[in-house]
């Protein structure tokens, strides 16, 4: 990862937020800007008026003594994003990928969503998870990048980024929580098994979602046990998942 990689993390759950932070080569947050979007109304998933938000971003960058942003990465967790899962009982990965692309082509609404996927081996075949991200959100950030005189190097669902970014060996679940919005990912053998975005109000919401996902993947699909969990949150949450908690990893 490049030194001081810039990340734009956008959520439109609740009032929404835009988190801009910079990562060092050691994956530490160097500088961070958090903008609560309560004063910037979100309509149909996007900030209705981009100009005031751009001015706010410029103001906060100036306060942080950041003169320019180079090659930022856009991470999204949006209410409108949805996921489909396809299991193909085909042993050859390239053949499975060929059939997957044919299947997705029939279902993909290219006018309104972009499709991003990850895959992993499962028994005698492969599982493909496809995340459909609203184009309207991406287009709104295209306007923001032009106003900031920069260009995004890519866009990903937040969960997909976390799975690649986390440096921990083992089967685990991770909860990334900001402004009452939670992204939960499950990783088995370094493979992203699934990612969910949802709102929370209490510890119970986290536990209930975990139990639903754990039951599905531990007993029905992969049949592997989750051994660890981690929480990265802006508020304290006390939960007992019955598995070990590991410490700070990013």
PDB file of C-alpha atoms in Angstrom:
ATOM      1  CA  UNK A   1       0.000   0.000   0.000  1.00  0.00           C
ATOM      2  CA  UNK A   2       1.326   3.423  -0.908  1.00  0.00           C
ATOM      3  CA  UNK A   3       2.447   5.678   1.898  1.00  0.00           C
ATOM      4  CA  UNK A   4      -0.297   7.992   3.141  1.00  0.00           C
ATOM      5  CA  UNK A   5      -2.927   6.316   0.986  1.00  0.00           C
ATOM      6  CA  UNK A   6      -6.045   8.475   1.117  1.00  0.00           C
ATOM      7  CA  UNK A   7      -9.380   6.790   1.806  1.00  0.00           C
ATOM      8  CA  UNK A   8     -12.861   8.269   1.329  1.00  0.00           C
ATOM      9  CA  UNK A   9     -15.334   6.204   3.350  1.00  0.00           C
ATOM     10  CA  UNK A  10     -18.955   7.119   2.625  1.00  0.00           C
ATOM     11  CA  UNK A  11     -22.044   5.831   4.390  1.00  0.00           C
ATOM     12  CA  UNK A  12     -25.652   6.854   3.721  1.00  0.00           C
ATOM     13  CA  UNK A  13     -27.136   4.891   6.610  1.00  0.00           C
ATOM     14  CA  UNK A  14     -29.007   7.184   9.008  1.00  0.00           C
ATOM     15  CA  UNK A  15     -27.780  10.770   8.637  1.00  0.00           C
ATOM     16  CA  UNK A  16     -24.739   9.463   6.820  1.00  0.00           C
ATOM     17  CA  UNK A  17     -21.100  10.446   7.112  1.00  0.00           C
ATOM     18  CA  UNK A  18     -17.981  10.996   5.042  1.00  0.00           C
ATOM     19  CA  UNK A  19     -14.763   9.849   6.664  1.00  0.00           C
ATOM     20  CA  UNK A  20     -11.491  10.883   5.005  1.00  0.00           C
ATOM     21  CA  UNK A  21      -8.323   9.344   6.395  1.00  0.00           C
ATOM     22  CA  UNK A  22      -4.732   8.666   5.431  1.00  0.00           C
ATOM     23  CA  UNK A  23      -2.932   5.374   5.947  1.00  0.00           C
ATOM     24  CA  UNK A  24       0.798   4.932   6.382  1.00  0.00           C
ATOM     25  CA  UNK A  25       2.781   1.992   5.024  1.00  0.00           C
ATOM     26  CA  UNK A  26       2.278   0.261   8.377  1.00  0.00           C
ATOM     27  CA  UNK A  27      -1.509   0.558   7.970  1.00  0.00           C
ATOM     28  CA  UNK A  28      -1.869   3.154  10.692  1.00  0.00           C
ATOM     29  CA  UNK A  29      -4.263   6.072  10.428  1.00  0.00           C
ATOM     30  CA  UNK A  30      -2.102   9.176  10.095  1.00  0.00           C
ATOM     31  CA  UNK A  31      -4.755  11.879   9.797  1.00  0.00           C
ATOM     32  CA  UNK A  32      -8.535  11.619   9.879  1.00  0.00           C
ATOM     33  CA  UNK A  33     -11.455  13.889   9.012  1.00  0.00           C
ATOM     34  CA  UNK A  34     -15.000  12.901   9.972  1.00  0.00           C
ATOM     35  CA  UNK A  35     -17.895  14.847   8.438  1.00  0.00           C
ATOM     36  CA  UNK A  36     -21.366  14.151   9.788  1.00  0.00           C
ATOM     37  CA  UNK A  37     -23.777  14.591   6.890  1.00  0.00           C
ATOM     38  CA  UNK A  38     -26.768  15.642   8.975  1.00  0.00           C
ATOM     39  CA  UNK A  39     -26.439  19.194   7.578  1.00  0.00           C
ATOM     40  CA  UNK A  40     -26.042  17.889   4.024  1.00  0.00           C
ATOM     41  CA  UNK A  41     -29.356  16.205   3.165  1.00  0.00           C
ATOM     42  CA  UNK A  42     -29.141  12.804   1.485  1.00  0.00           C
ATOM     43  CA  UNK A  43     -31.826  12.111  -1.117  1.00  0.00           C
ATOM     44  CA  UNK A  44     -32.074   8.689  -2.761  1.00  0.00           C
ATOM     45  CA  UNK A  45     -28.689   7.730  -1.390  1.00  0.00           C
ATOM     46  CA  UNK A  46     -26.664  10.764  -2.475  1.00  0.00           C
ATOM     47  CA  UNK A  47     -25.888  14.181  -1.030  1.00  0.00           C
ATOM     48  CA  UNK A  48     -28.422  16.452  -2.708  1.00  0.00           C
ATOM     49  CA  UNK A  49     -26.185  19.526  -2.972  1.00  0.00           C
ATOM     50  CA  UNK A  50     -22.523  18.723  -3.534  1.00  0.00           C
ATOM     51  CA  UNK A  51     -21.119  22.282  -3.397  1.00  0.00           C
ATOM     52  CA  UNK A  52     -21.507  22.944   0.364  1.00  0.00           C
ATOM     53  CA  UNK A  53     -20.003  19.520   1.102  1.00  0.00           C
ATOM     54  CA  UNK A  54     -17.023  20.238  -1.146  1.00  0.00           C
ATOM     55  CA  UNK A  55     -16.442  23.508   0.686  1.00  0.00           C
ATOM     56  CA  UNK A  56     -16.590  21.665   3.999  1.00  0.00           C
ATOM     57  CA  UNK A  57     -14.071  19.095   2.774  1.00  0.00           C
ATOM     58  CA  UNK A  58     -11.702  21.834   1.601  1.00  0.00           C
ATOM     59  CA  UNK A  59     -12.055  23.619   4.930  1.00  0.00           C
ATOM     60  CA  UNK A  60     -11.254  20.476   6.915  1.00  0.00           C
ATOM     61  CA  UNK A  61      -8.308  19.606   4.671  1.00  0.00           C
ATOM     62  CA  UNK A  62      -6.919  23.086   5.212  1.00  0.00           C
ATOM     63  CA  UNK A  63      -7.316  22.743   8.989  1.00  0.00           C
ATOM     64  CA  UNK A  64      -5.405  19.464   8.825  1.00  0.00           C
ATOM     65  CA  UNK A  65      -2.666  21.143   6.744  1.00  0.00           C
ATOM     66  CA  UNK A  66      -3.356  18.874   3.770  1.00  0.00           C
ATOM     67  CA  UNK A  67      -2.730  20.760   0.543  1.00  0.00           C
ATOM     68  CA  UNK A  68      -3.622  18.052  -1.999  1.00  0.00           C
ATOM     69  CA  UNK A  69      -5.143  14.591  -2.225  1.00  0.00           C
ATOM     70  CA  UNK A  70      -3.490  12.083  -4.510  1.00  0.00           C
ATOM     71  CA  UNK A  71      -5.124   8.894  -5.809  1.00  0.00           C
ATOM     72  CA  UNK A  72      -7.830   8.451  -3.164  1.00  0.00           C
ATOM     73  CA  UNK A  73      -9.763   5.193  -2.853  1.00  0.00           C
ATOM     74  CA  UNK A  74     -13.550   5.331  -2.486  1.00  0.00           C
ATOM     75  CA  UNK A  75     -15.148   2.894  -0.032  1.00  0.00           C
ATOM     76  CA  UNK A  76     -18.938   2.655   0.141  1.00  0.00           C
ATOM     77  CA  UNK A  77     -21.575   1.272   2.429  1.00  0.00           C
ATOM     78  CA  UNK A  78     -24.939   2.227   1.039  1.00  0.00           C
ATOM     79  CA  UNK A  79     -28.473   1.244   1.884  1.00  0.00           C
ATOM     80  CA  UNK A  80     -29.068   0.647  -1.848  1.00  0.00           C
ATOM     81  CA  UNK A  81     -26.218  -1.859  -2.239  1.00  0.00           C
ATOM     82  CA  UNK A  82     -27.363  -5.460  -2.447  1.00  0.00           C
ATOM     83  CA  UNK A  83     -25.667  -8.816  -2.789  1.00  0.00           C
ATOM     84  CA  UNK A  84     -26.329 -12.044  -4.665  1.00  0.00           C
ATOM     85  CA  UNK A  85     -24.618 -15.382  -4.053  1.00  0.00           C
ATOM     86  CA  UNK A  86     -24.128 -18.099  -6.651  1.00  0.00           C
ATOM     87  CA  UNK A  87     -22.716 -21.584  -6.077  1.00  0.00           C
ATOM     88  CA  UNK A  88     -21.365 -23.391  -9.133  1.00  0.00           C
ATOM     89  CA  UNK A  89     -20.501 -27.085  -8.630  1.00  0.00           C
ATOM     90  CA  UNK A  90     -17.648 -26.871 -11.132  1.00  0.00           C
ATOM     91  CA  UNK A  91     -14.132 -27.964 -10.115  1.00  0.00           C
ATOM     92  CA  UNK A  92     -12.267 -25.889 -12.705  1.00  0.00           C
ATOM     93  CA  UNK A  93     -12.126 -22.241 -11.623  1.00  0.00           C
ATOM     94  CA  UNK A  94     -11.915 -20.796 -15.141  1.00  0.00           C
ATOM     95  CA  UNK A  95     -14.963 -22.761 -16.263  1.00  0.00           C
ATOM     96  CA  UNK A  96     -16.821 -21.672 -13.134  1.00  0.00           C
ATOM     97  CA  UNK A  97     -15.888 -18.051 -13.799  1.00  0.00           C
ATOM     98  CA  UNK A  98     -17.145 -18.342 -17.397  1.00  0.00           C
ATOM     99  CA  UNK A  99     -20.543 -19.609 -16.256  1.00  0.00           C
ATOM    100  CA  UNK A 100     -20.680 -16.998 -13.500  1.00  0.00           C
ATOM    101  CA  UNK A 101     -20.149 -14.138 -15.977  1.00  0.00           C
ATOM    102  CA  UNK A 102     -22.939 -15.476 -18.190  1.00  0.00           C
ATOM    103  CA  UNK A 103     -25.272 -15.667 -15.200  1.00  0.00           C
ATOM    104  CA  UNK A 104     -24.467 -12.165 -13.925  1.00  0.00           C
ATOM    105  CA  UNK A 105     -24.837 -10.660 -17.390  1.00  0.00           C
ATOM    106  CA  UNK A 106     -28.492 -11.719 -17.399  1.00  0.00           C
ATOM    107  CA  UNK A 107     -29.227 -10.179 -13.990  1.00  0.00           C
ATOM    108  CA  UNK A 108     -27.046  -7.062 -13.996  1.00  0.00           C
ATOM    109  CA  UNK A 109     -28.902  -3.746 -14.206  1.00  0.00           C
ATOM    110  CA  UNK A 110     -26.012  -1.839 -15.804  1.00  0.00           C
ATOM    111  CA  UNK A 111     -27.916   1.429 -15.965  1.00  0.00           C
ATOM    112  CA  UNK A 112     -28.217   1.708 -12.197  1.00  0.00           C
ATOM    113  CA  UNK A 113     -25.552  -0.496 -10.615  1.00  0.00           C
ATOM    114  CA  UNK A 114     -21.965  -1.602 -11.054  1.00  0.00           C
ATOM    115  CA  UNK A 115     -21.176  -5.182 -10.078  1.00  0.00           C
ATOM    116  CA  UNK A 116     -18.131  -6.160  -8.033  1.00  0.00           C
ATOM    117  CA  UNK A 117     -17.470  -9.705  -6.925  1.00  0.00           C
ATOM    118  CA  UNK A 118     -15.280 -12.010  -4.926  1.00  0.00           C
ATOM    119  CA  UNK A 119     -15.124 -15.802  -5.097  1.00  0.00           C
ATOM    120  CA  UNK A 120     -13.779 -18.708  -3.094  1.00  0.00           C
ATOM    121  CA  UNK A 121     -13.611 -22.492  -3.328  1.00  0.00           C
ATOM    122  CA  UNK A 122     -16.293 -24.456  -1.523  1.00  0.00           C
ATOM    123  CA  UNK A 123     -16.301 -28.230  -1.623  1.00  0.00           C
ATOM    124  CA  UNK A 124     -16.603 -29.424  -5.231  1.00  0.00           C
ATOM    125  CA  UNK A 125     -17.156 -25.963  -6.662  1.00  0.00           C
ATOM    126  CA  UNK A 126     -16.939 -22.214  -6.188  1.00  0.00           C
ATOM    127  CA  UNK A 127     -19.083 -19.578  -4.535  1.00  0.00           C
ATOM    128  CA  UNK A 128     -19.352 -16.132  -6.145  1.00  0.00           C
ATOM    129  CA  UNK A 129     -20.594 -13.159  -4.142  1.00  0.00           C
ATOM    130  CA  UNK A 130     -21.673 -10.176  -6.245  1.00  0.00           C
ATOM    131  CA  UNK A 131     -22.156  -6.739  -4.692  1.00  0.00           C
ATOM    132  CA  UNK A 132     -24.268  -4.306  -6.713  1.00  0.00           C
ATOM    133  CA  UNK A 133     -23.283  -0.688  -5.981  1.00  0.00           C
ATOM    134  CA  UNK A 134     -25.531   2.231  -7.044  1.00  0.00           C
ATOM    135  CA  UNK A 135     -24.048   4.231  -9.919  1.00  0.00           C
ATOM    136  CA  UNK A 136     -25.763   7.378  -8.635  1.00  0.00           C
ATOM    137  CA  UNK A 137     -23.478   7.394  -5.579  1.00  0.00           C
ATOM    138  CA  UNK A 138     -20.370   6.923  -7.702  1.00  0.00           C
ATOM    139  CA  UNK A 139     -21.426   9.711 -10.048  1.00  0.00           C
ATOM    140  CA  UNK A 140     -21.877  12.093  -7.114  1.00  0.00           C
ATOM    141  CA  UNK A 141     -18.317  11.385  -6.026  1.00  0.00           C
ATOM    142  CA  UNK A 142     -17.109  11.924  -9.585  1.00  0.00           C
ATOM    143  CA  UNK A 143     -18.290  15.502  -9.130  1.00  0.00           C
ATOM    144  CA  UNK A 144     -16.537  15.738  -5.783  1.00  0.00           C
ATOM    145  CA  UNK A 145     -13.225  14.458  -7.149  1.00  0.00           C
ATOM    146  CA  UNK A 146     -13.284  17.034  -9.950  1.00  0.00           C
ATOM    147  CA  UNK A 147     -13.992  19.834  -7.472  1.00  0.00           C
ATOM    148  CA  UNK A 148     -11.053  18.642  -5.359  1.00  0.00           C
ATOM    149  CA  UNK A 149      -8.802  18.317  -8.411  1.00  0.00           C
ATOM    150  CA  UNK A 150      -8.124  14.648  -7.810  1.00  0.00           C
ATOM    151  CA  UNK A 151      -9.191  11.257  -9.175  1.00  0.00           C
ATOM    152  CA  UNK A 152     -10.310   8.111  -7.397  1.00  0.00           C
ATOM    153  CA  UNK A 153      -8.139   5.093  -8.175  1.00  0.00           C
ATOM    154  CA  UNK A 154     -11.004   2.705  -7.483  1.00  0.00           C
ATOM    155  CA  UNK A 155     -14.244   1.997  -5.675  1.00  0.00           C
ATOM    156  CA  UNK A 156     -15.102  -0.925  -3.393  1.00  0.00           C
ATOM    157  CA  UNK A 157     -17.700  -1.962  -0.869  1.00  0.00           C
ATOM    158  CA  UNK A 158     -16.190  -1.255   2.536  1.00  0.00           C
ATOM    159  CA  UNK A 159     -16.388  -4.908   3.537  1.00  0.00           C
ATOM    160  CA  UNK A 160     -14.400  -6.067   0.529  1.00  0.00           C
ATOM    161  CA  UNK A 161     -11.650  -3.583   1.356  1.00  0.00           C
ATOM    162  CA  UNK A 162     -11.523  -4.670   5.003  1.00  0.00           C
ATOM    163  CA  UNK A 163     -11.125  -8.324   4.056  1.00  0.00           C
ATOM    164  CA  UNK A 164      -8.091  -7.509   1.893  1.00  0.00           C
ATOM    165  CA  UNK A 165      -6.696  -5.051   4.420  1.00  0.00           C
ATOM    166  CA  UNK A 166      -6.901  -7.015   7.659  1.00  0.00           C
ATOM    167  CA  UNK A 167      -3.736  -8.858   8.645  1.00  0.00           C
ATOM    168  CA  UNK A 168      -4.923 -11.707  10.823  1.00  0.00           C
ATOM    169  CA  UNK A 169      -4.658 -15.458  10.351  1.00  0.00           C
ATOM    170  CA  UNK A 170      -7.679 -17.471  11.351  1.00  0.00           C
ATOM    171  CA  UNK A 171     -11.409 -17.762  10.826  1.00  0.00           C
ATOM    172  CA  UNK A 172     -12.939 -14.568  12.158  1.00  0.00           C
ATOM    173  CA  UNK A 173     -15.723 -12.012  12.109  1.00  0.00           C
ATOM    174  CA  UNK A 174     -14.996  -8.279  12.199  1.00  0.00           C
ATOM    175  CA  UNK A 175     -17.355  -5.382  12.971  1.00  0.00           C
ATOM    176  CA  UNK A 176     -16.473  -1.914  11.647  1.00  0.00           C
ATOM    177  CA  UNK A 177     -18.791   0.619  13.291  1.00  0.00           C
ATOM    178  CA  UNK A 178     -19.115   4.353  12.682  1.00  0.00           C
ATOM    179  CA  UNK A 179     -22.127   6.582  13.426  1.00  0.00           C
ATOM    180  CA  UNK A 180     -24.363   3.580  14.260  1.00  0.00           C
ATOM    181  CA  UNK A 181     -23.627   1.964  10.875  1.00  0.00           C
ATOM    182  CA  UNK A 182     -21.962  -1.434  11.010  1.00  0.00           C
ATOM    183  CA  UNK A 183     -20.130  -3.439   8.375  1.00  0.00           C
ATOM    184  CA  UNK A 184     -19.706  -7.063   9.397  1.00  0.00           C
ATOM    185  CA  UNK A 185     -17.394  -9.367   7.462  1.00  0.00           C
ATOM    186  CA  UNK A 186     -16.693 -13.075   7.862  1.00  0.00           C
ATOM    187  CA  UNK A 187     -13.320 -14.411   6.717  1.00  0.00           C
ATOM    188  CA  UNK A 188     -12.383 -18.107   6.496  1.00  0.00           C
ATOM    189  CA  UNK A 189      -8.874 -19.133   5.455  1.00  0.00           C
ATOM    190  CA  UNK A 190      -8.126 -15.603   4.150  1.00  0.00           C
ATOM    191  CA  UNK A 191     -11.233 -15.669   1.920  1.00  0.00           C
ATOM    192  CA  UNK A 192     -14.031 -13.117   2.300  1.00  0.00           C
ATOM    193  CA  UNK A 193     -17.090 -15.283   2.893  1.00  0.00           C
ATOM    194  CA  UNK A 194     -19.648 -12.536   3.254  1.00  0.00           C
ATOM    195  CA  UNK A 195     -20.143  -8.875   4.115  1.00  0.00           C
ATOM    196  CA  UNK A 196     -23.216  -7.153   5.565  1.00  0.00           C
ATOM    197  CA  UNK A 197     -23.995  -3.463   6.155  1.00  0.00           C
ATOM    198  CA  UNK A 198     -26.669  -2.583   8.711  1.00  0.00           C
ATOM    199  CA  UNK A 199     -27.702  -0.017  11.328  1.00  0.00           C
ATOM    200  CA  UNK A 200     -27.401  -0.710  15.038  1.00  0.00           C
ATOM    201  CA  UNK A 201     -28.831   0.793  18.186  1.00  0.00           C
ATOM    202  CA  UNK A 202     -27.435  -1.541  20.849  1.00  0.00           C
ATOM    203  CA  UNK A 203     -25.145  -4.473  21.553  1.00  0.00           C
ATOM    204  CA  UNK A 204     -28.088  -6.796  20.925  1.00  0.00           C
ATOM    205  CA  UNK A 205     -28.274  -5.769  17.243  1.00  0.00           C
ATOM    206  CA  UNK A 206     -24.660  -6.868  16.736  1.00  0.00           C
ATOM    207  CA  UNK A 207     -25.199 -10.160  18.535  1.00  0.00           C
ATOM    208  CA  UNK A 208     -28.399 -10.994  16.660  1.00  0.00           C
ATOM    209  CA  UNK A 209     -26.820 -10.387  13.252  1.00  0.00           C
ATOM    210  CA  UNK A 210     -23.772 -12.427  14.238  1.00  0.00           C
ATOM    211  CA  UNK A 211     -25.909 -15.381  15.326  1.00  0.00           C
ATOM    212  CA  UNK A 212     -27.832 -15.373  12.044  1.00  0.00           C
ATOM    213  CA  UNK A 213     -24.659 -15.319   9.957  1.00  0.00           C
ATOM    214  CA  UNK A 214     -22.763 -17.779  12.156  1.00  0.00           C
ATOM    215  CA  UNK A 215     -25.595 -20.280  11.971  1.00  0.00           C
ATOM    216  CA  UNK A 216     -25.700 -20.078   8.183  1.00  0.00           C
ATOM    217  CA  UNK A 217     -21.983 -20.351   7.500  1.00  0.00           C
ATOM    218  CA  UNK A 218     -20.869 -22.590  10.368  1.00  0.00           C
ATOM    219  CA  UNK A 219     -23.606 -25.188   9.978  1.00  0.00           C
ATOM    220  CA  UNK A 220     -25.055 -24.881   6.476  1.00  0.00           C
ATOM    221  CA  UNK A 221     -22.571 -23.548   3.891  1.00  0.00           C
ATOM    222  CA  UNK A 222     -18.848 -23.701   4.747  1.00  0.00           C
ATOM    223  CA  UNK A 223     -19.292 -25.710   7.955  1.00  0.00           C
ATOM    224  CA  UNK A 224     -16.268 -24.076   9.512  1.00  0.00           C
ATOM    225  CA  UNK A 225     -16.144 -22.519  12.952  1.00  0.00           C
ATOM    226  CA  UNK A 226     -15.580 -18.830  13.628  1.00  0.00           C
ATOM    227  CA  UNK A 227     -12.777 -18.697  16.162  1.00  0.00           C
ATOM    228  CA  UNK A 228     -12.164 -14.977  16.666  1.00  0.00           C
ATOM    229  CA  UNK A 229     -13.810 -11.593  16.471  1.00  0.00           C
ATOM    230  CA  UNK A 230     -12.752  -7.943  16.392  1.00  0.00           C
ATOM    231  CA  UNK A 231     -14.577  -4.644  16.775  1.00  0.00           C
ATOM    232  CA  UNK A 232     -13.343  -1.305  15.430  1.00  0.00           C
ATOM    233  CA  UNK A 233     -15.856   1.253  16.666  1.00  0.00           C
ATOM    234  CA  UNK A 234     -16.290   4.913  17.531  1.00  0.00           C
ATOM    235  CA  UNK A 235     -18.442   3.863  20.516  1.00  0.00           C
ATOM    236  CA  UNK A 236     -17.916   1.150  23.161  1.00  0.00           C
ATOM    237  CA  UNK A 237     -19.891  -2.066  22.716  1.00  0.00           C
ATOM    238  CA  UNK A 238     -19.803  -5.006  25.082  1.00  0.00           C
ATOM    239  CA  UNK A 239     -20.781  -8.297  23.481  1.00  0.00           C
ATOM    240  CA  UNK A 240     -20.072 -11.947  24.206  1.00  0.00           C
ATOM    241  CA  UNK A 241     -19.913 -13.964  20.999  1.00  0.00           C
ATOM    242  CA  UNK A 242     -18.489 -17.046  22.670  1.00  0.00           C
ATOM    243  CA  UNK A 243     -15.228 -16.766  20.704  1.00  0.00           C
ATOM    244  CA  UNK A 244     -11.870 -15.083  21.352  1.00  0.00           C
ATOM    245  CA  UNK A 245     -11.387 -11.391  20.692  1.00  0.00           C
ATOM    246  CA  UNK A 246      -8.211 -10.225  19.018  1.00  0.00           C
ATOM    247  CA  UNK A 247      -6.723  -6.768  19.380  1.00  0.00           C
ATOM    248  CA  UNK A 248      -5.930  -3.834  17.151  1.00  0.00           C
ATOM    249  CA  UNK A 249      -4.879  -4.812  13.627  1.00  0.00           C
ATOM    250  CA  UNK A 250      -5.315  -1.545  11.744  1.00  0.00           C
TER     251      UNK A 250
END
